[in-house]
């Protein structure tokens, strides 16, 4: 076990070990965030649209690599996984032939091999991910919808999280604050999203006639 750990943490493979560790960390954060009613993948996906041309060259490069249009979190995990596995393979082959390569040189080779692999993998994964363009909604379409405070209370300070369903029944977890005239809205309160600024919504307590008759998320 100690020999394996020493091999994994040796300087020539350290970048690839770090990439593997990041996969575990990001995956753990996603699981924990889902348990508390949030979603790391949704937070990443609502900040940047990688599906359209941009003035930012980095975003355009990611759009070209992520040709299949898979969610950003899956794309990042694919990239980290391909970089880590390719890097370890490069160093293992080099060690059998002559000796391990410098970490920088091996990393460059791993990136060069990973890019086409990730591009092909994202295309394949995108084919099996259920998609229906008619069900796509923008954040603006959620204004006027009733949701439930899942991380609160909502006040005029840092935003909390509201679970809200769109017109197709798909559930979203959005950032929200209470309206200036509203008292704090505790967790479990049914709220009406009345306005939006960027990715942050403004909420007020929903009137009784607007509240759904079905059981809420917390119940």
C-alpha atoms as one frame of an Amber mdcrd trajectory, in Angstrom:
protein
   0.000   0.000   0.000   2.816   2.372   0.898   4.594   1.530  -2.358   1.445
   2.330  -4.346   0.970   5.622  -2.480   4.604   6.521  -3.033   4.229   5.786
  -6.750   1.033   7.845  -7.065   2.522  10.837  -5.255   5.916  10.791  -6.986
   6.737  14.138  -8.664   6.491  12.833 -12.221   2.847  11.737 -11.788   1.710
  14.266  -9.187  -0.375  16.380 -11.648  -2.343  13.287 -12.642  -2.860  12.245
  -9.013  -4.176  15.741  -8.248  -6.596  15.479 -11.197  -7.865  12.143  -9.855
  -8.313  13.655  -6.393 -10.278  16.561  -7.887 -12.721  14.078  -9.431 -13.451
  12.679  -5.971 -13.755  16.157  -4.449 -16.073  17.518  -7.149 -18.201  14.381
  -7.082 -18.514  14.569  -3.292 -19.496  18.251  -3.447 -22.204  17.449  -6.013
 -23.639  14.671  -3.824 -23.660  16.884  -0.718 -25.147  19.851  -2.599 -27.984
  17.662  -3.907 -28.710  16.407  -0.378 -29.218  19.992   0.836 -31.464  20.895
  -2.086 -28.902  22.525  -4.372 -26.993  21.315  -7.414 -23.417  22.121  -8.337
 -24.068  21.119 -11.950 -27.018  23.512 -12.212 -25.025  26.363 -10.621 -22.271
  25.881 -13.166 -24.692  25.508 -16.048 -26.647  28.713 -15.350 -23.647  31.022
 -15.244 -22.154  30.506 -18.711 -23.790  29.404 -21.933 -21.237  27.266 -23.765
 -23.616  26.525 -26.600 -23.338  29.899 -28.333 -20.444  31.933 -29.780 -18.640
  34.187 -27.337 -15.974  36.881 -27.358 -14.084  34.792 -24.804 -11.626  32.456
 -26.527 -11.579  30.028 -23.590 -15.360  29.623 -23.722 -15.235  29.084 -27.485
 -12.522  26.452 -27.026 -14.631  24.624 -24.434 -17.625  24.812 -26.780 -15.557
  23.172 -29.545 -14.290  20.400 -27.252 -17.692  19.883 -25.671 -19.234  19.294
 -29.080 -21.889  16.963 -27.713 -23.327  19.601 -25.421 -23.095  17.548 -22.210
 -23.548  19.411 -18.897 -20.517  21.391 -17.795 -19.960  19.293 -14.666 -19.849
  16.063 -16.704 -17.487  17.753 -19.160 -15.117  18.769 -16.342 -15.149  15.257
 -14.870 -14.470  13.770 -18.307 -11.556  16.151 -18.825 -10.035  15.455 -15.414
 -10.484  11.706 -15.843  -8.963  11.607 -19.322  -6.020  13.776 -18.227  -5.347
  11.625 -15.151  -5.599   8.225 -16.872  -3.631   9.338 -19.941  -0.917  10.871
 -17.798  -0.426   7.730 -15.730  -0.304   5.610 -18.901   2.266   7.913 -20.524
   4.532   7.739 -17.483   4.130   3.959 -17.108   5.084   3.413 -20.768   7.993
   5.860 -20.495   9.208   4.114 -17.322   9.236   0.741 -19.084  11.125   2.140
 -22.097  13.730   4.428 -20.575  12.483   6.258 -17.521   9.701   8.627 -16.456
   9.331  11.907 -18.313   9.390  15.297 -16.589   5.947  16.089 -15.196   5.551
  19.144 -17.435   6.318  17.227 -20.623   4.030  14.364 -19.623   1.253  16.836
 -18.803   1.504  18.431 -22.245   1.233  15.001 -23.835  -1.715  14.082 -21.619
  -3.584  17.265 -22.568  -2.937  16.658 -26.274  -4.342  13.133 -26.041  -7.211
  14.053 -23.683  -8.788  16.748 -25.879  -9.866  14.446 -28.753 -10.866  11.751
 -26.247 -13.112  14.143 -24.320 -14.580  15.515 -27.553 -15.493  12.017 -28.718
 -16.767  10.959 -25.286 -18.973  14.043 -24.877 -20.497  13.387 -28.281 -21.299
   9.809 -27.302 -22.712  10.728 -23.885 -24.864  13.483 -25.408 -26.615  10.869
 -27.560 -27.890   8.969 -24.510 -28.822  11.995 -22.363 -32.559  12.632 -22.757
 -33.111  15.979 -24.444 -36.168  17.699 -25.803 -35.649  21.220 -27.059 -39.362
  22.008 -26.624 -38.884  21.628 -22.860 -36.080  24.202 -22.617 -36.969  27.228
 -20.519 -35.038  30.346 -19.619 -34.644  31.774 -16.144 -37.063  34.555 -17.086
 -39.809  31.948 -17.553 -39.632  31.128 -13.844 -40.792  34.617 -12.829 -44.384
  34.277 -11.689 -43.926  30.666 -10.586 -44.530  29.422  -7.033 -41.709  27.565
  -5.301 -40.552  26.424  -1.886 -37.680  27.773   0.189 -35.247  24.872   0.646
 -32.293  26.845   2.004 -33.277  29.853   4.053 -34.493  31.989   5.503 -34.768
  34.408   2.602 -34.167  38.020   3.564 -32.466  41.042   2.033 -28.992  39.623
   2.754 -27.198  36.707   1.109 -29.511  34.697  -1.158 -31.035  31.353  -0.249
 -32.332  28.599  -2.497 -35.836  28.040  -3.831 -37.095  24.864  -5.470 -39.462
  25.779  -8.317 -41.005  23.780 -11.153 -41.302  25.212 -14.671 -44.373  24.866
 -16.884 -43.217  21.389 -17.952 -42.805  20.141 -14.386 -39.010  20.188 -14.467
 -37.622  21.299 -11.114 -35.019  24.060 -10.731 -33.095  25.215  -7.670 -32.558
  28.969  -7.958 -30.950  31.679  -5.843 -33.444  34.082  -4.306 -33.812  36.909
  -1.787 -36.901  38.325  -0.126 -38.473  41.463  -1.569 -37.479  44.702   0.222
 -40.919  44.985   1.835 -41.054  41.329   2.878 -40.267  39.876   6.274 -37.824
  36.928   6.371 -39.172  33.816   4.647 -38.122  30.670   6.541 -37.299  27.300
   5.045 -40.435  25.479   3.872 -42.324  28.678   2.997 -44.149  28.707  -0.333
 -43.055  31.816  -2.233 -43.885  33.598  -5.468 -40.959  34.648  -7.669 -41.832
  38.207  -8.673 -38.633  39.520 -10.254 -35.127  38.529 -11.367 -31.717  40.211
 -11.589 -29.252  37.959 -13.392 -29.472  34.537 -11.732 -30.933  35.927  -8.503
 -34.724  36.039  -8.007 -36.864  38.220  -5.749 -39.529  36.366  -3.772 -42.593
  37.173  -1.665 -44.784  34.867   0.379 -47.302  33.162  -1.894 -51.001  33.737
  -1.318 -52.962  30.678  -0.234 -54.801  30.403  -3.544 -51.473  30.171  -5.382
 -50.094  27.343  -3.250 -50.144  23.892  -4.904 -52.419  21.238  -3.473 -49.790
  18.520  -3.963 -47.288  17.697  -1.177 -44.331  20.105  -1.111 -40.686  19.171
  -1.523 -39.951  19.291   2.207 -42.946  17.092   3.078
